[in-house]
């Protein structure tokens, strides 16, 4: 299988504090991986490090994406390479409609002009599949949206932009069962043999409707266990206690 993402001995600081303490992770094309861990273990830092968020400093190791070292590229350049990230709390952007935002983002990622009528049809099709009200396409981005609507909107962005790697950071946080099912459906619609998904979460609800290839347990800045989907079920039943204890 062809590697899409390789994280090699990654060490990351936030200000002066060491958060990631030597992470190794490989994701192949066509796979869904999950990083689970208790709060403060470094899950979101991992996502931000892949995107080279300037609030974090990589002090060791490197990140290779689709055969290219992206460790020192800007966040904007990494996005153009085909990495997409869904955030825990999507920003509200007054004055820019969902359609215009998607049009701008698609143009930035592809470097090609968007054919607006075809583009609007594509957005409408995806919104129907995600049980989103088509009228939301002309509303200001995330303004007045419920938590579930914001998350569905990010899944819509994922489908429209069609990146190579999607990182979903706590996408299931605070969602009801129906919204989680919609998010899972969007992931299934997106995934194919040429792309991959990295889900970062501290619970397992979003995994119930997905076939996951590998689950990684992250505790205190280190991956302490990697296993199949059943590992997530074990954590759901037993918690992180034995991993915190270093067992």
PDB file of C-alpha atoms in Angstrom:
ATOM      1  CA  UNK A   1       0.000   0.000   0.000  1.00  0.00           C
ATOM      2  CA  UNK A   2       1.188   3.499  -0.771  1.00  0.00           C
ATOM      3  CA  UNK A   3       2.020   5.702   2.204  1.00  0.00           C
ATOM      4  CA  UNK A   4       0.183   9.020   2.355  1.00  0.00           C
ATOM      5  CA  UNK A   5       1.322  10.413   5.724  1.00  0.00           C
ATOM      6  CA  UNK A   6       4.443   9.555   7.702  1.00  0.00           C
ATOM      7  CA  UNK A   7       5.134  11.133  11.084  1.00  0.00           C
ATOM      8  CA  UNK A   8       8.663  10.316  12.252  1.00  0.00           C
ATOM      9  CA  UNK A   9       9.748  10.817  15.885  1.00  0.00           C
ATOM     10  CA  UNK A  10       7.808  14.086  16.041  1.00  0.00           C
ATOM     11  CA  UNK A  11       8.500  16.323  19.027  1.00  0.00           C
ATOM     12  CA  UNK A  12       6.447  19.470  19.461  1.00  0.00           C
ATOM     13  CA  UNK A  13       6.385  22.283  22.029  1.00  0.00           C
ATOM     14  CA  UNK A  14       3.676  24.771  22.871  1.00  0.00           C
ATOM     15  CA  UNK A  15       5.560  27.821  24.137  1.00  0.00           C
ATOM     16  CA  UNK A  16       8.207  26.179  26.345  1.00  0.00           C
ATOM     17  CA  UNK A  17       6.217  23.071  27.257  1.00  0.00           C
ATOM     18  CA  UNK A  18       6.916  19.764  25.519  1.00  0.00           C
ATOM     19  CA  UNK A  19       3.587  18.330  24.292  1.00  0.00           C
ATOM     20  CA  UNK A  20       4.493  15.629  21.757  1.00  0.00           C
ATOM     21  CA  UNK A  21       7.390  13.447  22.865  1.00  0.00           C
ATOM     22  CA  UNK A  22       8.379  11.437  19.800  1.00  0.00           C
ATOM     23  CA  UNK A  23       5.342  10.314  17.799  1.00  0.00           C
ATOM     24  CA  UNK A  24       5.570   7.813  14.952  1.00  0.00           C
ATOM     25  CA  UNK A  25       2.559   7.245  12.719  1.00  0.00           C
ATOM     26  CA  UNK A  26       2.035   5.994   9.155  1.00  0.00           C
ATOM     27  CA  UNK A  27      -1.236   6.290   7.254  1.00  0.00           C
ATOM     28  CA  UNK A  28      -1.628   4.588   3.879  1.00  0.00           C
ATOM     29  CA  UNK A  29      -3.941   5.685   1.095  1.00  0.00           C
ATOM     30  CA  UNK A  30      -7.413   4.180   1.507  1.00  0.00           C
ATOM     31  CA  UNK A  31      -7.237   3.991   5.313  1.00  0.00           C
ATOM     32  CA  UNK A  32      -9.130   5.482   8.267  1.00  0.00           C
ATOM     33  CA  UNK A  33      -7.042   5.963  11.411  1.00  0.00           C
ATOM     34  CA  UNK A  34      -8.155   7.147  14.833  1.00  0.00           C
ATOM     35  CA  UNK A  35      -6.149   8.852  17.553  1.00  0.00           C
ATOM     36  CA  UNK A  36      -7.805   8.527  20.962  1.00  0.00           C
ATOM     37  CA  UNK A  37      -6.650   9.753  24.320  1.00  0.00           C
ATOM     38  CA  UNK A  38      -7.675  11.587  27.468  1.00  0.00           C
ATOM     39  CA  UNK A  39      -7.898  15.375  27.538  1.00  0.00           C
ATOM     40  CA  UNK A  40      -4.483  17.047  27.423  1.00  0.00           C
ATOM     41  CA  UNK A  41      -2.711  14.037  25.912  1.00  0.00           C
ATOM     42  CA  UNK A  42      -1.625  15.876  22.746  1.00  0.00           C
ATOM     43  CA  UNK A  43      -4.338  14.842  20.259  1.00  0.00           C
ATOM     44  CA  UNK A  44      -5.137  18.329  18.923  1.00  0.00           C
ATOM     45  CA  UNK A  45      -1.440  19.250  19.034  1.00  0.00           C
ATOM     46  CA  UNK A  46      -0.805  16.376  16.618  1.00  0.00           C
ATOM     47  CA  UNK A  47      -3.375  17.792  14.190  1.00  0.00           C
ATOM     48  CA  UNK A  48      -1.970  21.303  14.506  1.00  0.00           C
ATOM     49  CA  UNK A  49       1.593  20.051  14.047  1.00  0.00           C
ATOM     50  CA  UNK A  50       0.660  18.358  10.755  1.00  0.00           C
ATOM     51  CA  UNK A  51      -0.646  21.756   9.622  1.00  0.00           C
ATOM     52  CA  UNK A  52       2.395  23.589  11.033  1.00  0.00           C
ATOM     53  CA  UNK A  53       0.246  25.887  13.151  1.00  0.00           C
ATOM     54  CA  UNK A  54       2.613  28.730  14.202  1.00  0.00           C
ATOM     55  CA  UNK A  55       1.379  28.468  17.804  1.00  0.00           C
ATOM     56  CA  UNK A  56       3.337  25.211  18.038  1.00  0.00           C
ATOM     57  CA  UNK A  57       7.049  24.587  17.484  1.00  0.00           C
ATOM     58  CA  UNK A  58       8.405  21.374  16.003  1.00  0.00           C
ATOM     59  CA  UNK A  59      11.681  20.676  17.821  1.00  0.00           C
ATOM     60  CA  UNK A  60      12.414  17.235  16.398  1.00  0.00           C
ATOM     61  CA  UNK A  61      11.363  14.706  13.790  1.00  0.00           C
ATOM     62  CA  UNK A  62       9.560  15.344  10.531  1.00  0.00           C
ATOM     63  CA  UNK A  63       6.291  14.919   8.622  1.00  0.00           C
ATOM     64  CA  UNK A  64       6.209  13.458   5.108  1.00  0.00           C
ATOM     65  CA  UNK A  65       3.033  13.828   3.048  1.00  0.00           C
ATOM     66  CA  UNK A  66       2.611  11.949  -0.215  1.00  0.00           C
ATOM     67  CA  UNK A  67       6.380  11.547  -0.477  1.00  0.00           C
ATOM     68  CA  UNK A  68       7.266  15.182   0.313  1.00  0.00           C
ATOM     69  CA  UNK A  69       8.641  16.579   3.571  1.00  0.00           C
ATOM     70  CA  UNK A  70       6.090  19.215   4.653  1.00  0.00           C
ATOM     71  CA  UNK A  71       7.465  19.854   8.149  1.00  0.00           C
ATOM     72  CA  UNK A  72       8.494  23.431   7.428  1.00  0.00           C
ATOM     73  CA  UNK A  73       5.889  24.427   4.853  1.00  0.00           C
ATOM     74  CA  UNK A  74       3.326  27.118   5.726  1.00  0.00           C
ATOM     75  CA  UNK A  75      -0.208  26.111   6.687  1.00  0.00           C
ATOM     76  CA  UNK A  76      -1.473  27.569   3.414  1.00  0.00           C
ATOM     77  CA  UNK A  77       1.010  25.502   1.381  1.00  0.00           C
ATOM     78  CA  UNK A  78       0.102  22.335   3.285  1.00  0.00           C
ATOM     79  CA  UNK A  79      -3.591  22.910   2.525  1.00  0.00           C
ATOM     80  CA  UNK A  80      -2.786  23.304  -1.169  1.00  0.00           C
ATOM     81  CA  UNK A  81      -0.895  20.001  -1.078  1.00  0.00           C
ATOM     82  CA  UNK A  82      -4.194  18.333  -0.180  1.00  0.00           C
ATOM     83  CA  UNK A  83      -4.580  18.350   3.612  1.00  0.00           C
ATOM     84  CA  UNK A  84      -7.923  19.409   5.149  1.00  0.00           C
ATOM     85  CA  UNK A  85      -8.660  19.941   8.820  1.00  0.00           C
ATOM     86  CA  UNK A  86     -11.994  20.182  10.591  1.00  0.00           C
ATOM     87  CA  UNK A  87     -11.805  22.188  13.816  1.00  0.00           C
ATOM     88  CA  UNK A  88     -13.418  21.638  17.207  1.00  0.00           C
ATOM     89  CA  UNK A  89     -15.091  25.077  17.077  1.00  0.00           C
ATOM     90  CA  UNK A  90     -15.568  26.344  13.491  1.00  0.00           C
ATOM     91  CA  UNK A  91     -15.363  30.128  13.170  1.00  0.00           C
ATOM     92  CA  UNK A  92     -18.336  32.305  12.257  1.00  0.00           C
ATOM     93  CA  UNK A  93     -17.528  34.553   9.288  1.00  0.00           C
ATOM     94  CA  UNK A  94     -20.099  37.332   8.736  1.00  0.00           C
ATOM     95  CA  UNK A  95     -20.366  38.765   5.228  1.00  0.00           C
ATOM     96  CA  UNK A  96     -19.229  35.621   3.374  1.00  0.00           C
ATOM     97  CA  UNK A  97     -21.814  33.063   2.287  1.00  0.00           C
ATOM     98  CA  UNK A  98     -21.187  29.329   2.446  1.00  0.00           C
ATOM     99  CA  UNK A  99     -21.165  29.187  -1.376  1.00  0.00           C
ATOM    100  CA  UNK A 100     -18.705  32.074  -1.762  1.00  0.00           C
ATOM    101  CA  UNK A 101     -16.408  30.637   0.887  1.00  0.00           C
ATOM    102  CA  UNK A 102     -16.380  27.246  -0.839  1.00  0.00           C
ATOM    103  CA  UNK A 103     -15.812  28.874  -4.230  1.00  0.00           C
ATOM    104  CA  UNK A 104     -12.848  30.856  -2.876  1.00  0.00           C
ATOM    105  CA  UNK A 105     -11.383  27.814  -1.101  1.00  0.00           C
ATOM    106  CA  UNK A 106     -11.774  25.567  -4.155  1.00  0.00           C
ATOM    107  CA  UNK A 107     -10.070  28.167  -6.324  1.00  0.00           C
ATOM    108  CA  UNK A 108      -7.186  28.516  -3.843  1.00  0.00           C
ATOM    109  CA  UNK A 109      -6.676  24.762  -3.574  1.00  0.00           C
ATOM    110  CA  UNK A 110      -6.923  23.918  -7.286  1.00  0.00           C
ATOM    111  CA  UNK A 111      -5.569  27.180  -8.736  1.00  0.00           C
ATOM    112  CA  UNK A 112      -8.308  26.978 -11.358  1.00  0.00           C
ATOM    113  CA  UNK A 113     -11.408  29.157 -11.859  1.00  0.00           C
ATOM    114  CA  UNK A 114     -14.656  27.619 -10.609  1.00  0.00           C
ATOM    115  CA  UNK A 115     -17.538  27.042 -13.046  1.00  0.00           C
ATOM    116  CA  UNK A 116     -20.212  28.572 -10.864  1.00  0.00           C
ATOM    117  CA  UNK A 117     -23.370  26.848 -12.149  1.00  0.00           C
ATOM    118  CA  UNK A 118     -21.809  23.370 -12.038  1.00  0.00           C
ATOM    119  CA  UNK A 119     -20.322  24.253  -8.658  1.00  0.00           C
ATOM    120  CA  UNK A 120     -23.693  25.281  -7.195  1.00  0.00           C
ATOM    121  CA  UNK A 121     -25.233  22.033  -8.458  1.00  0.00           C
ATOM    122  CA  UNK A 122     -22.450  20.066  -6.780  1.00  0.00           C
ATOM    123  CA  UNK A 123     -22.983  21.898  -3.483  1.00  0.00           C
ATOM    124  CA  UNK A 124     -26.746  21.304  -3.663  1.00  0.00           C
ATOM    125  CA  UNK A 125     -26.231  17.569  -4.291  1.00  0.00           C
ATOM    126  CA  UNK A 126     -23.909  17.180  -1.311  1.00  0.00           C
ATOM    127  CA  UNK A 127     -26.198  19.226   0.959  1.00  0.00           C
ATOM    128  CA  UNK A 128     -29.109  16.939   0.119  1.00  0.00           C
ATOM    129  CA  UNK A 129     -26.972  13.870   0.920  1.00  0.00           C
ATOM    130  CA  UNK A 130     -26.004  15.419   4.275  1.00  0.00           C
ATOM    131  CA  UNK A 131     -29.590  16.382   5.146  1.00  0.00           C
ATOM    132  CA  UNK A 132     -28.680  20.077   5.078  1.00  0.00           C
ATOM    133  CA  UNK A 133     -31.197  22.754   4.168  1.00  0.00           C
ATOM    134  CA  UNK A 134     -30.105  24.044   0.717  1.00  0.00           C
ATOM    135  CA  UNK A 135     -30.932  27.586   1.861  1.00  0.00           C
ATOM    136  CA  UNK A 136     -27.871  27.421   4.116  1.00  0.00           C
ATOM    137  CA  UNK A 137     -25.698  27.737   0.994  1.00  0.00           C
ATOM    138  CA  UNK A 138     -26.592  31.433   0.826  1.00  0.00           C
ATOM    139  CA  UNK A 139     -26.298  32.106   4.553  1.00  0.00           C
ATOM    140  CA  UNK A 140     -23.211  33.666   6.122  1.00  0.00           C
ATOM    141  CA  UNK A 141     -20.625  31.031   7.008  1.00  0.00           C
ATOM    142  CA  UNK A 142     -21.531  29.399  10.353  1.00  0.00           C
ATOM    143  CA  UNK A 143     -23.366  32.546  11.546  1.00  0.00           C
ATOM    144  CA  UNK A 144     -26.330  31.401  13.635  1.00  0.00           C
ATOM    145  CA  UNK A 145     -25.607  27.751  12.830  1.00  0.00           C
ATOM    146  CA  UNK A 146     -26.162  25.140  15.545  1.00  0.00           C
ATOM    147  CA  UNK A 147     -23.237  22.945  16.564  1.00  0.00           C
ATOM    148  CA  UNK A 148     -24.521  20.140  14.354  1.00  0.00           C
ATOM    149  CA  UNK A 149     -25.015  22.476  11.383  1.00  0.00           C
ATOM    150  CA  UNK A 150     -21.447  23.791  11.742  1.00  0.00           C
ATOM    151  CA  UNK A 151     -20.059  20.254  11.714  1.00  0.00           C
ATOM    152  CA  UNK A 152     -22.192  19.259   8.715  1.00  0.00           C
ATOM    153  CA  UNK A 153     -20.917  22.376   6.963  1.00  0.00           C
ATOM    154  CA  UNK A 154     -17.338  21.257   7.541  1.00  0.00           C
ATOM    155  CA  UNK A 155     -18.144  17.837   6.081  1.00  0.00           C
ATOM    156  CA  UNK A 156     -19.642  19.686   3.099  1.00  0.00           C
ATOM    157  CA  UNK A 157     -16.353  21.604   2.730  1.00  0.00           C
ATOM    158  CA  UNK A 158     -14.456  18.305   2.853  1.00  0.00           C
ATOM    159  CA  UNK A 159     -16.554  16.803   0.055  1.00  0.00           C
ATOM    160  CA  UNK A 160     -16.362  19.891  -2.155  1.00  0.00           C
ATOM    161  CA  UNK A 161     -12.610  20.432  -1.721  1.00  0.00           C
ATOM    162  CA  UNK A 162     -11.857  16.696  -2.048  1.00  0.00           C
ATOM    163  CA  UNK A 163      -8.420  16.702  -0.342  1.00  0.00           C
ATOM    164  CA  UNK A 164      -6.007  13.772  -0.110  1.00  0.00           C
ATOM    165  CA  UNK A 165      -6.013  13.696   3.706  1.00  0.00           C
ATOM    166  CA  UNK A 166      -8.776  14.776   6.064  1.00  0.00           C
ATOM    167  CA  UNK A 167      -8.064  15.434   9.741  1.00  0.00           C
ATOM    168  CA  UNK A 168     -11.232  15.552  11.857  1.00  0.00           C
ATOM    169  CA  UNK A 169     -10.409  17.061  15.244  1.00  0.00           C
ATOM    170  CA  UNK A 170     -13.164  16.237  17.780  1.00  0.00           C
ATOM    171  CA  UNK A 171     -15.768  16.488  15.006  1.00  0.00           C
ATOM    172  CA  UNK A 172     -18.200  14.434  17.103  1.00  0.00           C
ATOM    173  CA  UNK A 173     -17.928  16.717  20.149  1.00  0.00           C
ATOM    174  CA  UNK A 174     -21.359  17.773  21.401  1.00  0.00           C
ATOM    175  CA  UNK A 175     -23.274  16.247  18.488  1.00  0.00           C
ATOM    176  CA  UNK A 176     -26.509  14.282  18.787  1.00  0.00           C
ATOM    177  CA  UNK A 177     -26.872  10.772  17.344  1.00  0.00           C
ATOM    178  CA  UNK A 178     -28.402  11.921  14.037  1.00  0.00           C
ATOM    179  CA  UNK A 179     -25.662  14.509  13.413  1.00  0.00           C
ATOM    180  CA  UNK A 180     -22.962  11.922  14.178  1.00  0.00           C
ATOM    181  CA  UNK A 181     -24.563   9.552  11.648  1.00  0.00           C
ATOM    182  CA  UNK A 182     -24.505  12.331   9.043  1.00  0.00           C
ATOM    183  CA  UNK A 183     -20.831  13.031   9.721  1.00  0.00           C
ATOM    184  CA  UNK A 184     -20.071   9.299   9.405  1.00  0.00           C
ATOM    185  CA  UNK A 185     -22.021   9.175   6.136  1.00  0.00           C
ATOM    186  CA  UNK A 186     -19.975  12.110   4.809  1.00  0.00           C
ATOM    187  CA  UNK A 187     -16.748  10.297   5.686  1.00  0.00           C
ATOM    188  CA  UNK A 188     -17.949   7.191   3.827  1.00  0.00           C
ATOM    189  CA  UNK A 189     -18.906   9.344   0.815  1.00  0.00           C
ATOM    190  CA  UNK A 190     -15.455  10.910   0.826  1.00  0.00           C
ATOM    191  CA  UNK A 191     -13.208   7.923   1.381  1.00  0.00           C
ATOM    192  CA  UNK A 192     -11.681   6.063  -1.548  1.00  0.00           C
ATOM    193  CA  UNK A 193      -8.501   4.112  -2.300  1.00  0.00           C
ATOM    194  CA  UNK A 194      -6.512   7.288  -3.026  1.00  0.00           C
ATOM    195  CA  UNK A 195      -7.240   9.333   0.107  1.00  0.00           C
ATOM    196  CA  UNK A 196      -7.251   8.860   3.871  1.00  0.00           C
ATOM    197  CA  UNK A 197      -8.937  10.060   7.051  1.00  0.00           C
ATOM    198  CA  UNK A 198      -7.457  10.762  10.501  1.00  0.00           C
ATOM    199  CA  UNK A 199     -10.097  11.071  13.222  1.00  0.00           C
ATOM    200  CA  UNK A 200      -9.049  12.611  16.531  1.00  0.00           C
ATOM    201  CA  UNK A 201     -11.471  11.968  19.365  1.00  0.00           C
ATOM    202  CA  UNK A 202     -11.770  11.075  23.030  1.00  0.00           C
ATOM    203  CA  UNK A 203     -14.924   8.988  22.643  1.00  0.00           C
ATOM    204  CA  UNK A 204     -16.094   6.306  20.245  1.00  0.00           C
ATOM    205  CA  UNK A 205     -19.558   7.431  19.103  1.00  0.00           C
ATOM    206  CA  UNK A 206     -18.392   8.509  15.651  1.00  0.00           C
ATOM    207  CA  UNK A 207     -16.703   5.126  15.116  1.00  0.00           C
ATOM    208  CA  UNK A 208     -19.870   3.059  15.506  1.00  0.00           C
ATOM    209  CA  UNK A 209     -20.872   3.638  11.864  1.00  0.00           C
ATOM    210  CA  UNK A 210     -17.380   3.435  10.326  1.00  0.00           C
ATOM    211  CA  UNK A 211     -14.889   0.725   9.433  1.00  0.00           C
ATOM    212  CA  UNK A 212     -11.604   1.833  10.989  1.00  0.00           C
ATOM    213  CA  UNK A 213      -8.201   0.423  10.008  1.00  0.00           C
ATOM    214  CA  UNK A 214      -6.145   1.401  13.054  1.00  0.00           C
ATOM    215  CA  UNK A 215      -6.685   2.969  16.469  1.00  0.00           C
ATOM    216  CA  UNK A 216      -3.790   4.735  18.212  1.00  0.00           C
ATOM    217  CA  UNK A 217      -3.889   5.537  21.929  1.00  0.00           C
ATOM    218  CA  UNK A 218      -2.085   8.773  22.766  1.00  0.00           C
ATOM    219  CA  UNK A 219      -1.202   9.403  26.400  1.00  0.00           C
ATOM    220  CA  UNK A 220       1.097  12.151  27.702  1.00  0.00           C
ATOM    221  CA  UNK A 221       2.478  12.997  24.268  1.00  0.00           C
ATOM    222  CA  UNK A 222       3.269   9.422  23.205  1.00  0.00           C
ATOM    223  CA  UNK A 223       1.436   6.723  21.267  1.00  0.00           C
ATOM    224  CA  UNK A 224       1.323   3.938  23.847  1.00  0.00           C
ATOM    225  CA  UNK A 225      -0.780   1.411  21.922  1.00  0.00           C
ATOM    226  CA  UNK A 226      -1.893   0.756  18.332  1.00  0.00           C
ATOM    227  CA  UNK A 227      -4.516  -1.805  17.451  1.00  0.00           C
ATOM    228  CA  UNK A 228      -7.623  -2.665  15.423  1.00  0.00           C
ATOM    229  CA  UNK A 229     -11.079  -1.111  15.826  1.00  0.00           C
ATOM    230  CA  UNK A 230     -11.738  -3.374  18.805  1.00  0.00           C
ATOM    231  CA  UNK A 231      -9.195  -1.308  20.754  1.00  0.00           C
ATOM    232  CA  UNK A 232     -11.649   1.617  20.654  1.00  0.00           C
ATOM    233  CA  UNK A 233     -14.369  -0.633  22.081  1.00  0.00           C
ATOM    234  CA  UNK A 234     -12.039  -1.732  24.861  1.00  0.00           C
ATOM    235  CA  UNK A 235     -11.328   1.906  25.764  1.00  0.00           C
ATOM    236  CA  UNK A 236     -15.043   2.708  25.681  1.00  0.00           C
ATOM    237  CA  UNK A 237     -15.630  -0.046  28.245  1.00  0.00           C
ATOM    238  CA  UNK A 238     -12.510   0.269  30.405  1.00  0.00           C
ATOM    239  CA  UNK A 239     -11.195   3.831  29.940  1.00  0.00           C
ATOM    240  CA  UNK A 240      -7.544   4.895  29.713  1.00  0.00           C
ATOM    241  CA  UNK A 241      -6.494   3.898  33.212  1.00  0.00           C
ATOM    242  CA  UNK A 242      -4.049   1.114  32.387  1.00  0.00           C
ATOM    243  CA  UNK A 243      -2.438   3.166  29.615  1.00  0.00           C
ATOM    244  CA  UNK A 244      -1.938   6.102  31.951  1.00  0.00           C
ATOM    245  CA  UNK A 245      -0.256   3.723  34.332  1.00  0.00           C
ATOM    246  CA  UNK A 246       2.077   2.619  31.539  1.00  0.00           C
ATOM    247  CA  UNK A 247       0.761  -0.949  31.330  1.00  0.00           C
TER     248      UNK A 247
END
